[in-house]
mmCIF file of N, CA and C in Angstrom:
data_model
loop_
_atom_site.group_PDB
_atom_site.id
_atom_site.type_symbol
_atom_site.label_atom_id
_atom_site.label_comp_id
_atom_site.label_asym_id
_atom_site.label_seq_id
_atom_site.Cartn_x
_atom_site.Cartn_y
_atom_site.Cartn_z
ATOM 1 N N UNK F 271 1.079 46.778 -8.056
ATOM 2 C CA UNK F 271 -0.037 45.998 -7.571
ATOM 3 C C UNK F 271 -0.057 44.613 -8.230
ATOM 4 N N UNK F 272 0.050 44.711 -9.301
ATOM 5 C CA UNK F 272 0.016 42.960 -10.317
ATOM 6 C C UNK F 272 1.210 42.533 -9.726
ATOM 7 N N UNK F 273 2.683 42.687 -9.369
ATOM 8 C CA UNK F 273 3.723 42.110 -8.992
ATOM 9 C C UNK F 273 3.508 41.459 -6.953
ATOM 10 N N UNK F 274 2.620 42.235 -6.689
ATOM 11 C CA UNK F 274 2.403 42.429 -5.126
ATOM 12 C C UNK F 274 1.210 40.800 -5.650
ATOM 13 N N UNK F 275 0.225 40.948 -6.145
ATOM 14 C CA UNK F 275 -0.861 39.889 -6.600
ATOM 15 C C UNK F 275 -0.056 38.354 -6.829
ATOM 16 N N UNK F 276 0.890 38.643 -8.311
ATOM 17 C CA UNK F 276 1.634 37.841 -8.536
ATOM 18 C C UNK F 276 2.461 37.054 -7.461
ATOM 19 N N UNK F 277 2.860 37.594 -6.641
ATOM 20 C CA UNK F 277 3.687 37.077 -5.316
ATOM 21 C C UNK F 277 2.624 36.688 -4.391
ATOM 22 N N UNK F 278 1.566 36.929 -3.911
ATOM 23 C CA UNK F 278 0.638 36.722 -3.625
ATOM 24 C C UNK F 278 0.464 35.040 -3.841
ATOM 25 N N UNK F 279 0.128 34.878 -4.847
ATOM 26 C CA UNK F 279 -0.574 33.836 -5.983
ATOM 27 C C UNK F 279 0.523 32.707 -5.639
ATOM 28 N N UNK F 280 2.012 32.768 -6.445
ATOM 29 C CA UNK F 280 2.807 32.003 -5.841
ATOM 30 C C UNK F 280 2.840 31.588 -4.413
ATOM 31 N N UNK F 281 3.319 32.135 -3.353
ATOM 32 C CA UNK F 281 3.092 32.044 -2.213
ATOM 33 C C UNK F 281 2.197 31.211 -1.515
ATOM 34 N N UNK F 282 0.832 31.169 -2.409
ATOM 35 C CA UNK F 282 -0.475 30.214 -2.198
ATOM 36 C C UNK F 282 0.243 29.286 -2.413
ATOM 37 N N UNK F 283 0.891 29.227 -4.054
ATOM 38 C CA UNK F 283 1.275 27.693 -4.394
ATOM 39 C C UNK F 283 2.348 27.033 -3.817
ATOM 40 N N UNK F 284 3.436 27.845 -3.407
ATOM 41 C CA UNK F 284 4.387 27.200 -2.414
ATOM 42 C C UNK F 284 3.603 26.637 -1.514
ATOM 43 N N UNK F 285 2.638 26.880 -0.825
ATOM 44 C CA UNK F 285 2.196 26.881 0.752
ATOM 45 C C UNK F 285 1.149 25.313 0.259
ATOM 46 N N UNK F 286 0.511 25.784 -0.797
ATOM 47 C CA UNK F 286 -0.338 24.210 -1.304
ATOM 48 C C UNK F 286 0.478 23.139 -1.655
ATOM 49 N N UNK F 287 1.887 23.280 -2.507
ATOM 50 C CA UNK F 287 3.009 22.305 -2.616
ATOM 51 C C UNK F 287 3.319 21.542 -1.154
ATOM 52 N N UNK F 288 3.913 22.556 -0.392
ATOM 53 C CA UNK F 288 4.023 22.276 0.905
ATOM 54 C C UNK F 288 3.300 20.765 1.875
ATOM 55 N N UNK F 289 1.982 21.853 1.448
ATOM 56 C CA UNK F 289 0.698 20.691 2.097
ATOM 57 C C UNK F 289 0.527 19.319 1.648
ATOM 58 N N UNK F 290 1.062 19.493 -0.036
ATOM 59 C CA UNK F 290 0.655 18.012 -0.435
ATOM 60 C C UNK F 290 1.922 17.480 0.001
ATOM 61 N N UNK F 291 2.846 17.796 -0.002
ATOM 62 C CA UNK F 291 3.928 16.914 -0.145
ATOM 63 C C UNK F 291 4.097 16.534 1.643
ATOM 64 N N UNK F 292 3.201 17.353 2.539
ATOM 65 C CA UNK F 292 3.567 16.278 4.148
ATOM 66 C C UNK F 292 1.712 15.293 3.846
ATOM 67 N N UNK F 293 0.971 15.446 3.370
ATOM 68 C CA UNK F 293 -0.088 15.049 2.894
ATOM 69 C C UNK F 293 0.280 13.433 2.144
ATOM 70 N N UNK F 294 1.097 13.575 1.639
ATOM 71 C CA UNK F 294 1.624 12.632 0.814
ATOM 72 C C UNK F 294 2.604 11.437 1.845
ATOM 73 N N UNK F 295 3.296 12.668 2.303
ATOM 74 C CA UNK F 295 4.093 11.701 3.518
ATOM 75 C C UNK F 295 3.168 10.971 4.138
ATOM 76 N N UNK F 296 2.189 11.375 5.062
ATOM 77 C CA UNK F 296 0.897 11.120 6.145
ATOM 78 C C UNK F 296 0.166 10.262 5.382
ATOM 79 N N UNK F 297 0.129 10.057 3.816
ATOM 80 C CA UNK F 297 -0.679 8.980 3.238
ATOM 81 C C UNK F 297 -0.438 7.617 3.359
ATOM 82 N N UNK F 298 0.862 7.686 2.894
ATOM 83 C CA UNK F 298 2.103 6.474 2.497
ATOM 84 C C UNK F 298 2.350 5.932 4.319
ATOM 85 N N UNK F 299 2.789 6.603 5.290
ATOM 86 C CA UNK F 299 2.382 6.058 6.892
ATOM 87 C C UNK F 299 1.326 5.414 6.674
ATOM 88 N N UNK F 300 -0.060 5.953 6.259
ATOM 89 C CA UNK F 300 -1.409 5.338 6.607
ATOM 90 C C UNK F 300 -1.658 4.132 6.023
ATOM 91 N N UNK F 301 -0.998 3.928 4.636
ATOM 92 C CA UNK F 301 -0.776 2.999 3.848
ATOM 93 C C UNK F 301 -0.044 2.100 4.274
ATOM 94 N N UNK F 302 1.042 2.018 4.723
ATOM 95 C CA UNK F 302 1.927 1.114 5.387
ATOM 96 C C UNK F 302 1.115 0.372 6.616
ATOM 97 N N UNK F 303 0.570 1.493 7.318
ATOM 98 C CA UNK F 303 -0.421 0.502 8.463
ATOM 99 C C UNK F 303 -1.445 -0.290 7.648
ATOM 100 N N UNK F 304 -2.155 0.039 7.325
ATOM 101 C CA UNK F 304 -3.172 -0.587 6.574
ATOM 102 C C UNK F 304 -2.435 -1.569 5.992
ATOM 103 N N UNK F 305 -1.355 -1.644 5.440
ATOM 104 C CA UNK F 305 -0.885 -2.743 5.056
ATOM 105 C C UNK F 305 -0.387 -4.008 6.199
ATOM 106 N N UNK F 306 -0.069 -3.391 7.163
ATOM 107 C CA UNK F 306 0.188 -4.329 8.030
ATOM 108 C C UNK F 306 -0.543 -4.823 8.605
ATOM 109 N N UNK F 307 -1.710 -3.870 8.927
ATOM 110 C CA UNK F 307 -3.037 -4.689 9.423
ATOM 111 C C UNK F 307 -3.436 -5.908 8.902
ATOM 112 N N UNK F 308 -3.485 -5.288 7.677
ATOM 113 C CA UNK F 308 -3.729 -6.606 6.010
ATOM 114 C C UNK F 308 -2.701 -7.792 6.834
ATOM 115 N N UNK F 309 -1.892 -7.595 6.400
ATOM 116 C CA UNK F 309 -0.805 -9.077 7.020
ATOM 117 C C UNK F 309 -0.989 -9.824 8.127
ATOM 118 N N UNK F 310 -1.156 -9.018 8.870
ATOM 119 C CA UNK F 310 -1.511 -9.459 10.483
ATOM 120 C C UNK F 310 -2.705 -10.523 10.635
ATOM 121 N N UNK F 311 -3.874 -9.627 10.144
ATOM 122 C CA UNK F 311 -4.865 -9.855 10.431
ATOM 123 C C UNK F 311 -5.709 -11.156 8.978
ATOM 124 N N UNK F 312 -4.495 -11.150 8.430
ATOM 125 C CA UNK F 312 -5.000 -12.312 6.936
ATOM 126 C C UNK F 312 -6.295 -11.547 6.108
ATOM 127 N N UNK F 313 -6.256 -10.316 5.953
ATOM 128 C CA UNK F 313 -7.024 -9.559 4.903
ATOM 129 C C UNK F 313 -6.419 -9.098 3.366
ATOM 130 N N UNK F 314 -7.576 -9.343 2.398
ATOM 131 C CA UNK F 314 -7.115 -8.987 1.558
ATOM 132 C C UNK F 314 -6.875 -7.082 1.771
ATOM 133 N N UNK F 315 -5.767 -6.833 0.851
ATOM 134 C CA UNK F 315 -5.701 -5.253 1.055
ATOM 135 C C UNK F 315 -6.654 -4.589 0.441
ATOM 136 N N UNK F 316 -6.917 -4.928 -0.548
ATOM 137 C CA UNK F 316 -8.062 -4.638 -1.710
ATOM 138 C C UNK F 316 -7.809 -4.468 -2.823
ATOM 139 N N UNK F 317 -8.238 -4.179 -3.895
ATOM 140 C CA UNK F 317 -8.032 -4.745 -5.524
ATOM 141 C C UNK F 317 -7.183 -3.520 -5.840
ATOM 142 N N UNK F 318 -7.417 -2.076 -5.330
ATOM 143 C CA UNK F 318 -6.184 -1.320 -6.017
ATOM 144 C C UNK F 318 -4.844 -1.203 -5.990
ATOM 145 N N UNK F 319 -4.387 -2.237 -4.865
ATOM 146 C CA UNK F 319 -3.337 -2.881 -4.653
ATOM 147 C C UNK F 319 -2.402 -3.897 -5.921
ATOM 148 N N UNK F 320 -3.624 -4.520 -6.078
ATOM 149 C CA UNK F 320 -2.962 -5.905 -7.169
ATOM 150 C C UNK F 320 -3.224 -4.980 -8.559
ATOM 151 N N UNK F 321 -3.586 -3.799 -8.778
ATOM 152 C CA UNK F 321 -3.437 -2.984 -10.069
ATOM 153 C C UNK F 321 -1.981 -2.636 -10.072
ATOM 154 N N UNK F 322 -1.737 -3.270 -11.362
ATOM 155 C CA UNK F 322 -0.483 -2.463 -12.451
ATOM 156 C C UNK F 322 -0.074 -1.056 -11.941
ATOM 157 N N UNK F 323 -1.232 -0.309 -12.262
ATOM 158 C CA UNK F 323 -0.850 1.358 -12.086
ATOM 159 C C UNK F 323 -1.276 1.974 -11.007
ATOM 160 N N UNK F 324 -1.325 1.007 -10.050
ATOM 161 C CA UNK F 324 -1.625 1.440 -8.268
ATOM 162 C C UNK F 324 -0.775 2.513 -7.870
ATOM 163 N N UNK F 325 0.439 2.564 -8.306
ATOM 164 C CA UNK F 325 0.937 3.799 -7.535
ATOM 165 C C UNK F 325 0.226 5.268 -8.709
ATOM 166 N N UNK F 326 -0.880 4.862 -9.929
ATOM 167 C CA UNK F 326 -1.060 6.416 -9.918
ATOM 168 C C UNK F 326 -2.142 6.449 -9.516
ATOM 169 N N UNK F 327 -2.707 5.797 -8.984
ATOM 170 C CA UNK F 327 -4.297 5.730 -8.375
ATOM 171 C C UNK F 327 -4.362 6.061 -6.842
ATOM 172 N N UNK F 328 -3.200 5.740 -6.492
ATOM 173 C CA UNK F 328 -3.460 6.123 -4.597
ATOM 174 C C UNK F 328 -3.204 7.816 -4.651
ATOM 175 N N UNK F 329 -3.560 7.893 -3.357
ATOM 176 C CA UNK F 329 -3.837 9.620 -2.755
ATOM 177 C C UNK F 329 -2.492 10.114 -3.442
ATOM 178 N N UNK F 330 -1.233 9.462 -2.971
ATOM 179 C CA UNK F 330 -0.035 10.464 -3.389
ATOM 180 C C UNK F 330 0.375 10.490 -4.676
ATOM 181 N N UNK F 331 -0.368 9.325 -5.594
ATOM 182 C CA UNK F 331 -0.101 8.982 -7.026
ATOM 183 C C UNK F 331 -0.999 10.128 -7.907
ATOM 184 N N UNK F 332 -2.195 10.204 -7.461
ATOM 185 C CA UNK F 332 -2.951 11.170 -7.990
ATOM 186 C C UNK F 332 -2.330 12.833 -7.880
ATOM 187 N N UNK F 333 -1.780 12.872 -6.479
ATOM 188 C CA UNK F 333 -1.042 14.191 -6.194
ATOM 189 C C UNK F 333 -0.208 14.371 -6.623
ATOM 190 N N UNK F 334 0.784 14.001 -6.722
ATOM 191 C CA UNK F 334 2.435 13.756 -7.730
ATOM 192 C C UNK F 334 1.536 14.219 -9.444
ATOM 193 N N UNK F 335 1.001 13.780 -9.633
ATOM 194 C CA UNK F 335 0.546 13.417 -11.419
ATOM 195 C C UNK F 335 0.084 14.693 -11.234
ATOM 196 N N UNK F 336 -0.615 15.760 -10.854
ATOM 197 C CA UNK F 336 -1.708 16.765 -10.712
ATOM 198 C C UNK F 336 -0.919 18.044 -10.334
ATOM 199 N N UNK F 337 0.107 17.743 -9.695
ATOM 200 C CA UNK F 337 1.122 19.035 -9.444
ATOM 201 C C UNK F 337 2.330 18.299 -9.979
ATOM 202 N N UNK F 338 3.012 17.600 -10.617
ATOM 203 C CA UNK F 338 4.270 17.358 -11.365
ATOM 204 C C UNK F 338 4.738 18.696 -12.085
ATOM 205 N N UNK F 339 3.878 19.611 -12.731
ATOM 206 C CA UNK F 339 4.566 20.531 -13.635
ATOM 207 C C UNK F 339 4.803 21.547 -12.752
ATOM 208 N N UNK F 340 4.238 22.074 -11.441
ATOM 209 C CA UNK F 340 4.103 22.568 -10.561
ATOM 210 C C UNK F 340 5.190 22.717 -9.503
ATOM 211 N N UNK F 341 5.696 20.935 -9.463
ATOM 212 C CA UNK F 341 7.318 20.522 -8.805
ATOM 213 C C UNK F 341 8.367 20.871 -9.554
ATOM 214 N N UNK F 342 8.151 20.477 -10.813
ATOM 215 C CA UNK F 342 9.569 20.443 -11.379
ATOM 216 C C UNK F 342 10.529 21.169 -11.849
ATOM 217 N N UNK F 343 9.707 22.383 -11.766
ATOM 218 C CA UNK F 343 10.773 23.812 -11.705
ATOM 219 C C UNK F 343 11.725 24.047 -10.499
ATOM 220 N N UNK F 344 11.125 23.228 -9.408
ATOM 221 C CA UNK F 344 12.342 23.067 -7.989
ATOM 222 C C UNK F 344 13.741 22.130 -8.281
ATOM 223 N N UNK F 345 13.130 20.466 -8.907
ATOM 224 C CA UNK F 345 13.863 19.965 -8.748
ATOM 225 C C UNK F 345 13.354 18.366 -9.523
ATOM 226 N N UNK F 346 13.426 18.702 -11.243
ATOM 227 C CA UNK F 346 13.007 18.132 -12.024
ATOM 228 C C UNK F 346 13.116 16.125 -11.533
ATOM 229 N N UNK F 347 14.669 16.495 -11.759
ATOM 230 C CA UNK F 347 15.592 15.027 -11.375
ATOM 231 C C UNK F 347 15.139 14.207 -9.797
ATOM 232 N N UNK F 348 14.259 15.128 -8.832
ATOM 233 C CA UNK F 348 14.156 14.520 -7.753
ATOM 234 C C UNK F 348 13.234 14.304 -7.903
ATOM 235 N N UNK F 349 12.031 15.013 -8.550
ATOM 236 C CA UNK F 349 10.924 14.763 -8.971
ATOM 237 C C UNK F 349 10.153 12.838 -9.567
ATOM 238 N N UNK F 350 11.492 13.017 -10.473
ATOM 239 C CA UNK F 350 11.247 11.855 -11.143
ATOM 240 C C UNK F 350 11.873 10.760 -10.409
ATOM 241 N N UNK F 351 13.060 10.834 -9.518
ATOM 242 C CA UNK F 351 13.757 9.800 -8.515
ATOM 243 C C UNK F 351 12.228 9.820 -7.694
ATOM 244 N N UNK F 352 11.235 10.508 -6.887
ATOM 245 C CA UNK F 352 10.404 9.875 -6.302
ATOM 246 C C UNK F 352 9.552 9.479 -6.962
ATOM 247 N N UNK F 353 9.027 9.760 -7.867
ATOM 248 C CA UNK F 353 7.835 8.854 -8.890
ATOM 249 C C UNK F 353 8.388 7.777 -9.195
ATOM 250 N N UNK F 354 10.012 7.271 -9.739
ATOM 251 C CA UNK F 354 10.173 5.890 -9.312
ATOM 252 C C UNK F 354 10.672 5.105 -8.229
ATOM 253 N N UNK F 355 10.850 5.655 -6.733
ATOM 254 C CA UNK F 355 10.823 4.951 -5.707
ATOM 255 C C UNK F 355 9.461 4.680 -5.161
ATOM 256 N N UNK F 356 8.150 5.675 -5.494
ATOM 257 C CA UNK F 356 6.700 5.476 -5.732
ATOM 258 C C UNK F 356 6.736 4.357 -5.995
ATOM 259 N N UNK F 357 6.785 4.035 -7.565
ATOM 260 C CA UNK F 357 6.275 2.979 -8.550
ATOM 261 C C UNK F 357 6.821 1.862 -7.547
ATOM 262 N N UNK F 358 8.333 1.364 -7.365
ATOM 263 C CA UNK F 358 8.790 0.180 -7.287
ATOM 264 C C UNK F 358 8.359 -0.156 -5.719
ATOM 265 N N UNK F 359 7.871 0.520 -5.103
ATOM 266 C CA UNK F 359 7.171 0.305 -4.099
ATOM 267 C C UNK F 359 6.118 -0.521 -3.823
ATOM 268 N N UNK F 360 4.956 0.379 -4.798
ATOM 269 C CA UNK F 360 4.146 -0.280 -5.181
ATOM 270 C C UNK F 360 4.143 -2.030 -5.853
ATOM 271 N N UNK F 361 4.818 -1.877 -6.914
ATOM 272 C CA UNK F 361 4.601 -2.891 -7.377
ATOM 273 C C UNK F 361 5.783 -4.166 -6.786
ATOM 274 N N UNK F 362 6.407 -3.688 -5.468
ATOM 275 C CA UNK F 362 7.011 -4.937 -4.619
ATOM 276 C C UNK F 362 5.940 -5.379 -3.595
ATOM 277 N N UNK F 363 4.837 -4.239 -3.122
ATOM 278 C CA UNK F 363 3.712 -4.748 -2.249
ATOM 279 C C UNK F 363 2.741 -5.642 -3.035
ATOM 280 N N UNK F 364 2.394 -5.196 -4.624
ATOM 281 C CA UNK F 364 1.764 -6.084 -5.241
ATOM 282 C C UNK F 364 2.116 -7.478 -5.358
ATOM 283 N N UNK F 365 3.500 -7.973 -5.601
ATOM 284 C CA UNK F 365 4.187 -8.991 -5.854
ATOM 285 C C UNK F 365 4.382 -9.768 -4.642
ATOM 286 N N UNK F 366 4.211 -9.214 -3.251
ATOM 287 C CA UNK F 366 4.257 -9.806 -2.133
ATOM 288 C C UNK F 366 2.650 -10.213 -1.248
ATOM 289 N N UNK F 367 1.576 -9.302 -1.914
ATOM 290 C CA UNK F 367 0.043 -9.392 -1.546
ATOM 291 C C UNK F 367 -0.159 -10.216 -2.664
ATOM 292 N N UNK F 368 0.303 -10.761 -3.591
ATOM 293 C CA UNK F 368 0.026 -12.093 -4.929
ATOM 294 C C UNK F 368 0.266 -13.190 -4.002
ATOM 295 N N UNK F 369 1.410 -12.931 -3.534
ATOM 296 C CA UNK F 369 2.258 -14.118 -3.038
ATOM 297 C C UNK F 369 1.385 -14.689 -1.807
ATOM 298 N N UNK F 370 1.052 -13.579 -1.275
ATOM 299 C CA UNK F 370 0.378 -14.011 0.286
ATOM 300 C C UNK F 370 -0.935 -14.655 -0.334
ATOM 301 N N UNK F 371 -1.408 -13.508 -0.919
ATOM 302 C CA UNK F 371 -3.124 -13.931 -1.035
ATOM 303 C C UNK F 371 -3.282 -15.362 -1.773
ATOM 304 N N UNK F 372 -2.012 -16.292 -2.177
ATOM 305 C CA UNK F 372 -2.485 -17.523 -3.261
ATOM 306 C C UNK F 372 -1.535 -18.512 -2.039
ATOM 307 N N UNK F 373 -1.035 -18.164 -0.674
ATOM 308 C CA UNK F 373 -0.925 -18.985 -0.046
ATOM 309 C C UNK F 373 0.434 -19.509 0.341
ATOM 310 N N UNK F 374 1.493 -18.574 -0.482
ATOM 311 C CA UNK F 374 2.677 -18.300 -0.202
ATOM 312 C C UNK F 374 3.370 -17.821 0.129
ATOM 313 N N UNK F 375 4.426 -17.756 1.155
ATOM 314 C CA UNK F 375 5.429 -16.562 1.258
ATOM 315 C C UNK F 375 6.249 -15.605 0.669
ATOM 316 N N UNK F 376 6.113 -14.378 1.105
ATOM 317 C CA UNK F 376 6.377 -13.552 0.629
ATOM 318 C C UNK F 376 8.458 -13.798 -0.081
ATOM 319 N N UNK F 377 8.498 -13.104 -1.074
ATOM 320 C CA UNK F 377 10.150 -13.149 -1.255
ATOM 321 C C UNK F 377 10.626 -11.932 -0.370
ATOM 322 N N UNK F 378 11.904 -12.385 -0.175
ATOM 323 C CA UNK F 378 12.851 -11.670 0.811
ATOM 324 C C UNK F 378 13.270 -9.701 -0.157
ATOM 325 N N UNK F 379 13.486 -10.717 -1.335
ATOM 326 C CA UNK F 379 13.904 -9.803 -2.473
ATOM 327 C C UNK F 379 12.815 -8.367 -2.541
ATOM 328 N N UNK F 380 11.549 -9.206 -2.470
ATOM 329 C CA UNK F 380 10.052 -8.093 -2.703
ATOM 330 C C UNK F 380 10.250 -6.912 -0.822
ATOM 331 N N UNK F 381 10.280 -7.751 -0.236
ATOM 332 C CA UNK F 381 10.076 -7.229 1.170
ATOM 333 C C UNK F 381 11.393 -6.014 0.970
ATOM 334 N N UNK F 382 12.340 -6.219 0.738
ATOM 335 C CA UNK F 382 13.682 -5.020 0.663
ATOM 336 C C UNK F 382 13.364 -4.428 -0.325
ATOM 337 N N UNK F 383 13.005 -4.758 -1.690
ATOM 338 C CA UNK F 383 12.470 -3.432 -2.923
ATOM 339 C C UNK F 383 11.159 -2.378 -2.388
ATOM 340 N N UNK F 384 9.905 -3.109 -1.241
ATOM 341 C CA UNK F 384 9.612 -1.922 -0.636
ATOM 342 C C UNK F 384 10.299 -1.287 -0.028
ATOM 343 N N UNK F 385 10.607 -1.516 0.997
ATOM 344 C CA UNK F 385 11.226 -0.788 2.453
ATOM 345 C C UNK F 385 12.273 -0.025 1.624
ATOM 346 N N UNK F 386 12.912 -0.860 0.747
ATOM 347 C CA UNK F 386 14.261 0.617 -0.175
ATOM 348 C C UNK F 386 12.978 1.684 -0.647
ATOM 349 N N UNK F 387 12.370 1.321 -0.949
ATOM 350 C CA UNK F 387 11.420 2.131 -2.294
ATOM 351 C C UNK F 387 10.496 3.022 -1.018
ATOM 352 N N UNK F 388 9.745 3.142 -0.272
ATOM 353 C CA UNK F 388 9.128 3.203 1.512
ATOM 354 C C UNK F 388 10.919 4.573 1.863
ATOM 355 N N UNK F 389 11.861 3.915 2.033
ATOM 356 C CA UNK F 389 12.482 4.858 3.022
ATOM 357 C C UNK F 389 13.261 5.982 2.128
ATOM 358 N N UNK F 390 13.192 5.490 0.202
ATOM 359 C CA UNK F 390 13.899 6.403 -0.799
ATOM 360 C C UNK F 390 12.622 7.755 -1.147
ATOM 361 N N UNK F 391 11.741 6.877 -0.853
ATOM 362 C CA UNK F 391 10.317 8.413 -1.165
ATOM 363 C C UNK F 391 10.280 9.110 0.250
ATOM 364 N N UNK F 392 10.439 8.149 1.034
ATOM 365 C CA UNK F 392 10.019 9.408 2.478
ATOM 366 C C UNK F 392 11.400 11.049 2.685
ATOM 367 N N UNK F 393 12.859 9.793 1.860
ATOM 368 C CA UNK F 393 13.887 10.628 2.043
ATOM 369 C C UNK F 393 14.016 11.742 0.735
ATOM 370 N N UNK F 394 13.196 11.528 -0.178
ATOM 371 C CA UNK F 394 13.577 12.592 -1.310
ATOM 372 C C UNK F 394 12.395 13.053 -1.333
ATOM 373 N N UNK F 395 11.006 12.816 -0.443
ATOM 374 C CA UNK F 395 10.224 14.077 -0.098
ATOM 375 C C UNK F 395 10.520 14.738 0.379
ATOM 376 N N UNK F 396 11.177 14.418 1.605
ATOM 377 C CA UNK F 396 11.802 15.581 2.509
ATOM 378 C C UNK F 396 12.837 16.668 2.012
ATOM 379 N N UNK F 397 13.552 15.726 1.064
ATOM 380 C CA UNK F 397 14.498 16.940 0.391
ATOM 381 C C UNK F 397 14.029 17.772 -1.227
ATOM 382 N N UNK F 398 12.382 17.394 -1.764
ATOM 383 C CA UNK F 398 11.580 18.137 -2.195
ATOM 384 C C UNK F 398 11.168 19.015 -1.165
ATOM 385 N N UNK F 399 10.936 18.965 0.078
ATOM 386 C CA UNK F 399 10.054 19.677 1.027
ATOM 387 C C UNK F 399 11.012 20.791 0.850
ATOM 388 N N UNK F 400 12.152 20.589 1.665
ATOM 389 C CA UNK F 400 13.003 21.444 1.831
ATOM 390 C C UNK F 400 13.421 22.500 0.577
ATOM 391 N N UNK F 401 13.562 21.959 -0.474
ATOM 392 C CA UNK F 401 13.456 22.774 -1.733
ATOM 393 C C UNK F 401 12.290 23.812 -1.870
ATOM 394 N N UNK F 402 11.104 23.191 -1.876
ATOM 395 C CA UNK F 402 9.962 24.256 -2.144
ATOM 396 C C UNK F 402 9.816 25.170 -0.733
ATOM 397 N N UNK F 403 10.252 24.854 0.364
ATOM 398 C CA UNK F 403 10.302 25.490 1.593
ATOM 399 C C UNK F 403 11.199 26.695 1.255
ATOM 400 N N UNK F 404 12.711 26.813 0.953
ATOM 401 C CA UNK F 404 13.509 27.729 1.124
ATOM 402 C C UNK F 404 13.238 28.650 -0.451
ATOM 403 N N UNK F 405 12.227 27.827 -1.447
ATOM 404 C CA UNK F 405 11.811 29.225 -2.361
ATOM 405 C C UNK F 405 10.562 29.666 -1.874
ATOM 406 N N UNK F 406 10.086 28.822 -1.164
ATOM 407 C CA UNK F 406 8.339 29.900 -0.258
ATOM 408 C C UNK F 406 9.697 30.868 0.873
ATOM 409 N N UNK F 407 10.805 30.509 1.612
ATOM 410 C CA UNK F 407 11.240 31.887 2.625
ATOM 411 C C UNK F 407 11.787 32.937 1.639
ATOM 412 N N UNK F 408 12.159 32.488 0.279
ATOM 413 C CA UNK F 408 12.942 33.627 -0.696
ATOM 414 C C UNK F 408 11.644 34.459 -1.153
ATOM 415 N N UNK F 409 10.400 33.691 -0.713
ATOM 416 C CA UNK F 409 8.933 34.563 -1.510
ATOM 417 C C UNK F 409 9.128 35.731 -0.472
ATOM 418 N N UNK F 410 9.238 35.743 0.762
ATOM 419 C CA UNK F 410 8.674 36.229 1.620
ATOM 420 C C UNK F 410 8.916 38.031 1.837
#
């Protein structure tokens, strides 16, 4: 019965890993629009943007930090490759919303350290996904 519970229990947490990590995906999309809106439309993005430690303050920064010990029994090293394609993300949108908001154009350099940093987290979530996916079918 405790081993039947125990599997139980895990199973939850695969299935909650799961959730955050397309949760996380679906954030970073929502974020990207919102950011473009921002551009488009000549809005500031808002102040947690131009913060230093913006990537641990947004939805997926808080989630990453809150289940990290939780991930890294899957896949320590990928773990930490997306917390820094996170970070440098972040702080190439900061360096390019400085640039805009004081009346200048953005650098070419900032615009490619997102979009690398944007298409290196979407691609090593997916291959976190897939990790915690095939030990939730080994739960089963």
């Amino acid at each position: 019965m405790r081993t039947d519970l125990f599997r139980a229990c895990e199973a939850h947490t695969l299935e909650t890993l799961l959730q955050g990590i397309d949760h996380g995906i679906e954030a970073h999309l929502a974020w990207n629009q919102h950011l473009l809106r921002c551009a488009l439309l000549h809005e500031a993005p808002g102040d947690d943007v131009f913060r230093p430690d913006a990537h641990t303050n947004c939805l997926f920064g808080v989630w990453l930090a809150s289940h990290r010990y939780e991930l890294e029994p899957f896949a320590a090293a990928l773990v930490d490759r997306i917390a820094e394609a996170h970070r440098r993300m972040h702080d190439a949108v900061r360096s390019m919303c400085h640039r805009v908001m004081h009346g200048r154009p953005a650098i070419a350099a900032d615009l490619q350290a997102y979009e690398q940093g944007q298409s290196s987290m979407v691609t090593l979530l997916n291959e976190l996904r897939e990790s915690v996916a095939e030990a939730a079918t080994h739960q089963d």
